[in-house]
Coordinates of C-alpha atoms and ligand atoms in Angstrom, one line a residue:
X1 CA 26.0 5.4 -19.7
X2 CA 23.4 7.9 -18.3
X3 CA 23.8 9.0 -14.8
X4 CA 20.9 9.5 -12.5
X5 CA 21.8 13.3 -12.4
X6 CA 21.9 13.5 -16.7
X7 CA 18.7 11.5 -16.7
X8 CA 17.2 14.2 -14.2
X9 CA 18.4 16.9 -16.2
X10 CA 17.1 15.6 -19.8
X11 CA 13.5 14.6 -18.1
X12 CA 13.0 18.1 -16.4
X13 CA 13.3 19.9 -19.8
X14 CA 10.4 17.7 -21.2
X15 CA 8.2 16.3 -18.0
X16 CA 7.0 18.8 -15.8
X17 CA 8.9 18.4 -12.5
X18 CA 11.3 15.6 -14.5
X19 CA 8.6 13.0 -13.4
X20 CA 5.3 11.9 -14.4
X21 CA 3.5 11.7 -11.3
X22 CA 4.5 14.4 -8.5
X23 CA 5.2 12.2 -5.4
X24 CA 8.2 10.6 -7.5
X25 CA 10.1 13.8 -7.5
X26 CA 12.1 14.9 -4.3
X27 CA 10.9 17.9 -4.2
X28 CA 9.9 17.8 -0.4
X29 CA 13.0 16.2 0.8
X30 CA 15.2 17.9 -1.5
X31 CA 17.8 16.6 -4.0
X32 CA 17.0 14.4 -6.9
X33 CA 15.1 11.2 -7.5
X34 CA 16.6 7.9 -8.8
X35 CA 15.8 6.5 -11.8
X36 CA 15.4 2.7 -11.3
X37 CA 17.1 0.4 -14.1
X38 CA 15.9 -3.0 -12.1
X39 CA 13.8 -4.1 -9.6
X40 CA 13.5 -7.6 -7.7
X41 CA 12.2 -8.9 -4.9
X42 CA 12.7 -6.5 -2.0
X43 CA 15.0 -4.0 -4.1
X44 CA 15.4 -1.3 -6.6
X45 CA 18.8 -0.6 -8.5
X46 CA 19.4 2.8 -9.7
X47 CA 20.6 3.2 -13.3
X48 CA 24.3 3.5 -11.3
X49 CA 24.1 0.2 -9.7
X50 CA 23.1 1.4 -6.4
X51 CA 20.8 -0.9 -4.5
X52 CA 17.8 -0.2 -2.4
X53 CA 15.4 -1.9 0.4
X54 CA 12.4 -0.4 -1.2
X55 CA 9.5 0.5 1.2
X56 CA 7.5 2.0 -1.6
X57 CA 6.7 -1.0 -3.4
X58 CA 5.6 1.1 -6.7
X59 CA 3.3 3.1 -4.3
X60 CA 1.5 -0.2 -3.0
X61 CA 1.1 -2.9 -5.6
X62 CA 4.5 -5.0 -4.8
X63 CA 2.9 -7.0 -2.1
X64 CA 5.2 -10.1 -3.0
X65 CA 7.9 -8.2 -3.7
X66 CA 9.2 -7.0 -7.1
X67 CA 9.1 -9.1 -10.2
X68 CA 7.7 -11.9 -8.5
X69 CA 8.4 -15.0 -10.9
X70 CA 4.5 -16.2 -10.9
X71 CA 3.0 -13.1 -11.9
X72 CA 6.0 -12.7 -14.4
X73 CA 5.4 -15.9 -15.9
X74 CA 1.6 -15.0 -16.1
X75 CA 2.5 -12.0 -17.9
X76 CA 4.3 -13.7 -20.4
X77 CA 1.8 -16.4 -21.2
X78 CA -0.5 -14.0 -21.5
X79 CA 1.4 -11.8 -23.9
X80 CA 1.7 -14.7 -26.3
X81 CA -1.9 -14.5 -26.9
X82 CA -2.2 -10.7 -28.1
X83 CA -1.8 -7.4 -26.0
X84 CA -5.6 -5.9 -26.1
X85 CA -8.7 -7.4 -27.5
X86 CA -11.5 -4.8 -27.5
X87 CA -13.8 -7.8 -26.7
X88 CA -14.8 -9.5 -23.9
X89 CA -12.1 -12.2 -22.4
X90 CA -12.0 -14.8 -20.2
X91 CA -9.6 -13.4 -17.7
X92 CA -11.7 -10.5 -16.6
X93 CA -14.5 -12.7 -15.8
X94 CA -12.3 -14.5 -13.6
X95 CA -11.2 -11.4 -12.0
X96 CA -14.7 -10.6 -11.3
X97 CA -15.3 -13.7 -9.5
X98 CA -12.2 -13.6 -7.4
X99 CA -12.7 -9.7 -6.5
X100 CA -16.4 -11.0 -5.5
X101 CA -15.2 -14.4 -3.7
X102 CA -12.4 -12.6 -1.1
X103 CA -13.9 -9.0 -0.5
X104 CA -17.2 -9.1 1.3
X105 CA -19.3 -6.4 0.4
X106 CA -18.8 -6.9 -3.5
X107 CA -21.5 -8.6 -5.4
X108 CA -20.3 -7.1 -8.7
X109 CA -17.4 -5.3 -10.2
X110 CA -16.3 -3.1 -13.2
X111 CA -12.9 -3.0 -14.5
X112 CA -10.8 0.3 -14.8
X113 CA -7.4 1.4 -15.5
X114 CA -6.1 3.6 -12.4
X115 CA -7.6 4.1 -9.0
X116 CA -8.6 7.6 -9.9
X117 CA -11.0 6.4 -12.7
X118 CA -12.6 3.9 -10.1
X119 CA -13.0 6.8 -7.6
X120 CA -14.3 9.1 -10.2
X121 CA -17.0 6.0 -11.7
X122 CA -18.0 5.4 -8.0
X123 CA -19.2 8.9 -7.3
X124 CA -20.7 9.2 -10.3
X125 CA -22.8 5.9 -9.5
X126 CA -23.6 7.3 -6.2
X127 CA -24.7 10.4 -7.6
X128 CA -26.9 8.8 -10.7
X129 CA -28.2 6.3 -7.9
X130 CA -29.1 8.4 -5.3
X131 CA -30.1 11.7 -7.5
X132 CA -28.0 13.5 -5.0
X133 CA -25.2 16.2 -5.8
X134 CA -22.8 16.2 -2.9
X135 CA -20.1 14.1 -1.7
X136 CA -18.5 13.8 1.7
X137 CA -14.4 13.3 1.8
X138 CA -12.0 13.9 4.5
X139 CA -9.4 16.2 5.0
X140 CA -5.6 14.3 4.1
X141 CA -7.8 11.7 2.0
X142 CA -6.4 11.2 -1.5
X143 CA -8.3 9.3 -3.8
X144 CA -7.0 10.1 -7.4
X145 CA -6.8 13.6 -9.1
X146 CA -10.5 13.7 -10.2
X147 CA -12.0 17.1 -10.0
X148 CA -14.3 16.2 -7.2
X149 CA -11.6 15.0 -4.8
X150 CA -8.5 17.5 -5.4
X151 CA -10.2 19.6 -2.3
X152 CA -8.2 19.2 1.2
X153 CA -6.3 16.3 -0.5
X154 CA -3.6 14.0 0.7
X155 CA -0.6 12.5 -0.9
X156 CA 1.5 14.8 -3.4
X157 CA -1.2 17.6 -3.3
X158 CA -0.5 18.0 0.7
X159 CA 3.1 17.1 0.4
X160 CA 3.5 20.1 -1.6
X161 CA 1.1 22.3 0.1
X162 CA -1.4 22.8 -2.7
X163 CA -4.0 20.3 -1.1
X164 CA -7.1 22.2 -3.3
X165 CA -6.0 22.4 -6.5
X166 CA -6.3 25.3 -9.3
X167 CA -8.0 24.0 -12.5
X168 CA -10.8 22.7 -10.3
X169 CA -14.2 24.6 -10.9
X170 CA -15.7 26.1 -8.0
X171 CA -18.5 24.8 -8.8
X172 CA -17.3 21.3 -8.7
X173 CA -15.5 22.1 -5.5
X174 CA -18.4 23.5 -3.8
X175 CA -20.0 19.9 -3.9
X176 CA -17.4 18.3 -2.1
X177 CA -17.7 18.5 1.6
X178 CA -14.9 18.0 3.8
X179 CA -14.8 16.4 7.7
X180 CA -11.9 15.7 9.7
X181 CA -10.9 12.0 9.8
X182 CA -11.6 10.1 13.0
X183 CA -13.9 12.9 14.3
X184 CA -17.4 11.5 14.4
X185 CA -19.1 14.3 16.3
X186 CA -17.8 16.4 13.0
X187 CA -19.5 13.7 10.4
X188 CA -22.8 14.0 12.4
X189 CA -23.1 17.5 12.7
X190 CA -22.8 17.6 8.8
X191 CA -25.2 15.1 8.3
X192 CA -27.4 16.9 10.4
X193 CA -27.4 20.1 8.6
X194 CA -27.1 18.5 4.7
X195 CA -27.4 14.7 5.0
X196 CA -30.5 14.5 2.4
X197 CA -28.1 16.5 -0.1
X198 CA -25.4 13.7 0.1
X199 CA -25.1 11.1 -2.3
X200 CA -21.9 9.5 -0.9
X201 CA -19.3 9.7 1.6
X202 CA -16.1 8.3 0.5
X203 CA -12.9 7.5 2.9
X204 CA -10.0 5.5 3.1
X205 CA -10.8 3.1 6.0
X206 CA -7.2 3.1 6.6
X207 CA -6.0 6.4 5.5
X208 CA -3.0 6.4 4.2
X209 CA -1.9 9.5 2.3
X210 CA -1.6 11.8 5.0
X211 CA 1.2 9.0 6.5
X212 CA -0.5 6.2 8.0
X213 CA -3.5 6.6 10.0
X214 CA -6.1 4.0 11.6
X215 CA -9.4 4.4 12.3
X216 CA -10.4 4.7 16.2
X217 CA -12.5 2.1 17.8
X218 CA -16.0 2.4 16.1
X219 CA -15.4 5.3 13.6
X220 CA -16.3 3.4 10.4
X221 CA -19.3 1.8 11.9
X222 CA -20.1 5.3 13.2
X223 CA -20.2 6.4 9.4
X224 CA -21.9 3.4 8.4
X225 CA -24.9 4.0 10.4
X226 CA -25.0 7.6 9.7
X227 CA -25.0 7.0 6.0
X228 CA -27.6 4.4 6.3
X229 CA -29.7 6.9 8.3
X230 CA -29.2 9.5 5.6
X231 CA -29.8 7.7 3.0
X232 CA -26.0 8.1 1.4
X233 CA -23.8 5.8 -0.1
X234 CA -20.8 4.9 2.3
X235 CA -17.6 4.3 -0.6
X236 CA -14.7 2.5 0.8
X237 CA -11.7 3.5 -1.4
X238 CA -9.3 0.8 -1.0
X239 CA -7.1 1.4 -3.8
X240 CA -4.7 1.2 -0.9
X241 CA -5.8 -0.8 1.7
X242 CA -7.5 -3.6 -0.6
X243 CA -5.3 -7.0 -0.3
X244 CA -3.0 -4.9 1.9
X245 CA -4.3 -4.7 5.4
X246 CA -6.2 -8.2 4.7
X247 CA -7.5 -10.4 2.4
X248 CA -10.9 -8.8 2.5
X249 CA -9.5 -5.4 3.1
X250 CA -10.4 -3.1 5.8
X251 CA -13.7 -3.6 5.0
X252 CA -13.2 -7.2 6.7
X253 CA -10.4 -6.4 9.1
X254 CA -13.1 -4.2 10.6
X255 CA -16.4 -5.7 10.1
X256 CA -17.8 -3.0 8.1
X257 CA -19.7 -3.1 5.2
X258 CA -19.5 -0.4 2.4
X259 CA -22.0 0.1 -0.5
X260 CA -19.3 0.5 -2.9
X261 CA -15.5 -0.2 -2.9
X262 CA -12.8 1.1 -5.4
X263 CA -9.7 -0.8 -5.9
X264 CA -6.4 -0.5 -7.7
X265 CA -2.7 -1.3 -7.0
X266 CA -2.5 -5.0 -6.0
X267 CA -5.2 -6.1 -7.9
X268 CA -2.9 -5.2 -11.1
X269 CA 0.1 -6.9 -10.0
X270 CA 2.2 -3.9 -10.8
X271 CA 0.0 -3.5 -14.3
X272 CA -2.5 -0.4 -14.7
X273 CA -5.7 -1.6 -13.2
X274 CA -8.1 -0.3 -11.0
X275 CA -11.9 -1.9 -10.2
X276 CA -14.8 -0.4 -8.4
X277 CA -17.8 -2.6 -7.1
X278 CA -20.3 -3.3 -4.6
X279 CA -24.1 -3.8 -4.1
X280 CA -25.8 -5.7 -7.0
X281 CA -29.0 -3.2 -7.0
X282 CA -26.4 -0.1 -7.4
X283 CA -23.8 -1.9 -9.9
X284 CA -26.7 -2.8 -12.3
X285 CA -27.4 0.8 -12.9
X286 CA -23.9 1.1 -14.8
X287 CA -24.3 0.9 -18.4
X288 CA -24.9 -1.0 -20.3
X289 CA -26.6 -3.0 -17.9
X290 CA -28.4 0.7 -16.6
X291 CA -28.3 3.8 -17.5
X292 CA -25.1 5.5 -16.0
X293 CA -22.2 5.6 -18.4
X294 CA -18.8 4.7 -17.6
X295 CA -16.5 2.9 -20.5
X296 CA -12.7 2.4 -21.2
X297 CA -10.6 1.2 -24.1
X298 CA -8.4 -1.0 -22.5
X299 CA -10.4 -1.7 -19.2
X300 CA -10.4 -5.5 -18.8
X301 CA -6.8 -5.8 -20.5
X302 CA -6.0 -9.7 -20.7
X303 CA -2.4 -8.9 -19.9
X304 CA -3.3 -6.4 -16.9
X305 CA -5.9 -9.4 -15.9
X306 CA -3.2 -12.2 -16.0
X307 CA -0.8 -10.4 -13.5
X308 CA -3.5 -9.1 -11.3
X309 CA -4.8 -12.9 -10.9
X310 CA -1.4 -14.3 -10.4
X311 CA -1.2 -11.5 -7.6
X312 CA -4.4 -12.4 -5.8
X313 CA -3.3 -16.0 -6.1
X314 CA 0.0 -15.6 -4.4
X315 CA -1.7 -13.2 -1.5
X316 CA -4.1 -15.9 -0.5
X317 CA -1.5 -18.6 0.7
X318 CA -1.9 -19.7 4.1
X319 CA -0.8 -17.0 6.6
X320 CA 0.3 -14.8 4.2
X321 CA -1.3 -11.6 6.0
X322 CA -0.1 -12.9 9.5
X323 CA 3.4 -13.0 8.0
X324 CA 3.0 -9.6 6.4
X325 CA 1.7 -7.7 9.5
X326 CA 4.3 -9.7 12.0
X327 CA 7.0 -8.3 10.0
X328 CA 5.9 -4.9 9.6
X329 CA 5.5 -4.8 13.5
X330 CA 9.2 -6.2 13.8
X331 CA 10.2 -3.2 11.7
X332 CA 7.8 -0.7 13.6
X333 CA 9.1 -2.1 16.8
X334 CA 12.4 -1.9 15.7
X335 CA 12.6 1.6 14.6
X336 CA 10.5 2.7 17.7
X337 CA 13.5 1.5 19.9
X338 CA 16.2 2.8 17.8
X339 CA 14.8 6.2 17.9
X340 CA 14.0 5.7 21.6
X341 CA 17.6 4.9 22.4
X342 CA 18.8 7.8 20.2
X343 CA 16.2 10.3 22.5
X344 CA 14.4 11.0 19.1
X345 CA 10.7 11.8 19.7
X346 CA 9.2 9.4 17.2
X347 CA 5.8 7.1 16.8
X348 CA 4.2 4.7 14.3
X349 CA 1.3 3.3 13.4
X350 CA 0.6 0.2 11.3
X351 CA -2.3 -2.0 9.8
X352 CA -1.5 -5.5 8.3
X353 CA 1.3 -4.8 5.7
X354 CA 1.5 -0.9 5.8
X355 CA 2.8 1.4 7.8
X356 CA 3.5 5.2 9.3
X357 CA 7.0 7.4 10.5
X358 CA 6.1 10.1 12.8
X359 CA 8.5 12.6 14.2
X360 CA 6.7 13.1 17.3
X361 CA 6.3 12.0 20.6
X362 CA 2.5 11.0 20.6
X363 CA 0.6 8.2 18.7
X364 CA -1.0 10.1 15.6
X365 CA -4.8 9.7 15.1
X366 CA -5.9 12.9 13.3
X367 CA -4.8 15.1 10.5
X368 CA -3.6 17.4 12.5
X369 CA -1.4 15.8 14.2
X370 CA 0.1 14.2 11.3
X371 CA 0.9 17.6 9.8
X372 CA 2.5 18.8 13.2
X373 CA 5.0 16.0 13.0
X374 CA 8.8 16.9 12.5
X375 CA 9.0 17.0 8.7
X376 CA 12.3 18.7 8.8
X377 CA 13.7 15.6 10.9
X378 CA 11.7 13.0 8.5
X379 CA 13.6 14.9 5.2
X380 CA 16.7 14.6 7.4
X381 CA 16.3 10.8 8.2
X382 CA 14.7 10.2 4.9
X383 CA 18.5 11.0 3.1
X384 CA 20.1 9.6 6.1
X385 CA 18.8 6.4 5.5
X386 CA 18.6 6.7 1.3
X387 CA 22.4 7.0 1.3
X388 CA 22.9 3.7 3.5
X389 CA 20.7 2.1 0.6
X390 CA 16.8 2.1 2.2
X391 CA 14.1 3.9 0.1
X392 CA 11.2 5.2 2.0
X393 CA 8.7 7.4 0.4
X394 CA 10.1 10.8 -0.3
X395 CA 7.4 12.7 1.7
X396 CA 6.4 12.7 5.5
X397 CA 2.9 12.2 4.3
X398 CA 2.9 9.1 2.6
X399 CA 2.2 5.6 3.9
X400 CA 5.0 2.5 3.9
X401 CA 4.4 -0.6 2.7
X402 CA 6.1 -4.1 3.1
X403 CA 6.3 -7.1 1.2
X404 CA 6.8 -11.1 1.5
X405 CA 10.0 -10.6 -0.1
X406 CA 11.3 -8.5 2.8
X407 CA 13.7 -10.7 4.5
X408 CA 14.5 -10.4 8.8
X409 CA 18.2 -9.7 7.2
X410 CA 16.4 -6.4 5.0
X411 CA 15.0 -5.0 8.4
X412 CA 17.9 -5.4 10.6
X413 CA 19.8 -3.7 7.8
X414 CA 16.9 -1.0 7.8
X415 CA 17.3 -0.9 11.6
X416 CA 21.0 -0.5 11.4
X417 CA 20.8 2.3 8.6
X418 CA 17.9 4.4 10.7
X419 CA 20.6 4.2 13.8
X420 CA 23.2 5.6 12.0
X421 CA 20.8 8.0 10.4
X422 CA 19.3 9.4 13.5
X423 CA 22.7 9.7 15.3
X424 CA 24.1 11.6 12.4
X425 CA 21.2 13.9 12.0
X426 CA 22.0 14.7 16.0
X427 CA 25.7 15.0 15.7
Ligands
PLP1 C1 -6.4 5.6 -1.5 C2 -6.2 5.9 -3.0 N1 -7.0 6.1 -4.0 C3 -7.1 6.4 -5.1 C4 -5.4 6.5 -5.6 C5 -5.5 6.8 -7.2 O1 -5.0 6.1 -7.6 P1 -3.9 6.0 -9.2 O2 -2.7 6.4 -8.8 O3 -3.9 4.6 -9.8 O4 -5.0 6.8 -10.1 C6 -4.7 6.2 -4.7 C7 -3.2 6.3 -4.9 O5 -2.7 7.0 -5.8 C8 -4.7 6.0 -3.4 O6 -4.0 5.8 -2.8
FVT2 N1 -0.1 7.3 -1.6 C1 0.1 8.2 -2.7 C2 -0.2 7.3 -4.0 O1 -0.5 6.2 -4.0 C3 -0.1 8.1 -5.2 C4 1.1 7.4 -6.4 C5 1.1 8.6 -7.4 O2 0.3 9.5 -7.5 O3 2.1 8.3 -8.3

């Protein structure tokens, strides 16, 4: 039987950094990642049989808990009929209808295989439709690993201190303009200067890749007005927030209609899926309806669609998001009172089923504030709770996720682990 350590040694010989996605490595918190053998409900079990209460949820998709019987059964049924057809299949039509029904701004969709593909395709569409080249993104936001987005990026790029990646041609990076999140005046100033060259502004409507930072009141509305005034498209990257902060995503929660929206994570139920969609007049410019090319051998895959549809069925249960948000609140308020009790400077953010923990006394509303929180303290806390069976994202710059499988007891156990970890780190 291989141990975590043996597996990681083998992995490092053949996989860069021992992982297939950088955020999984424990490079910033220190130590070695554990290898998961099995997942169920709110828990992961590593190859040594240790159980963890999981607040990563496969980085977002597992909103009903791991290995949900209804999702698993849907996949098992779909597999009986074949794994991939390369022709249209019925489930992708149902998927498109479901997304269009649930997400206010979506009139048409195209399925893809990851969030990265969704965002790359959405900006190609924006450029093709407007005839403009520049895009605007926000410092600390992450939109996958497309060249245009690895400029002042969040997530692993921020965690590892290389927010602008080598390998992105300068000509490409120069077309990506960046702004500070939650600062409408900065956006107004940029659009006043270059508004007629901007194809699209893309934003995480709740930032989740520089820890978790909700938009301040009126901010998304202000960006909407700015884009409309300057003829630029507004793209909400709802890969993380879609079906996470509310059934209709952040656009439903805040009542702001983007022109295009990108999706991933939850809509695949744990299978590799992404999608982009929005205004009909824009989406009809995508091939073969229109000239802007975008394609995919496995796009709309029947097994992935079955998993995603089962997931979207479950989240439509009455009260699903109210309960999820209430649990998230109990967790965050509980952690706050534990930290207060231990005299540790601490604050939290949360929207629906996503949350952020900051080792700083003030409420965090900006990238600058998020990056000045005490990351060394976070790293000690991360290991302190991990030793006690609680798995947080191994980075101070990632949002956390709750699922409907997390019980009151799981939250109570998490708070106890947090209390012990904070006490130990002080002593
Ligand atoms: C907001 C956001 N956009 C895009 C992506 C990219 O998605 P993927 O990892 O599926 O390519 C992610 C996460 O990875 C994300 O959080
Ligand atoms: N918040 C970070 C992600 O969702 C990305 C996961 C990955 O890159 O593996």
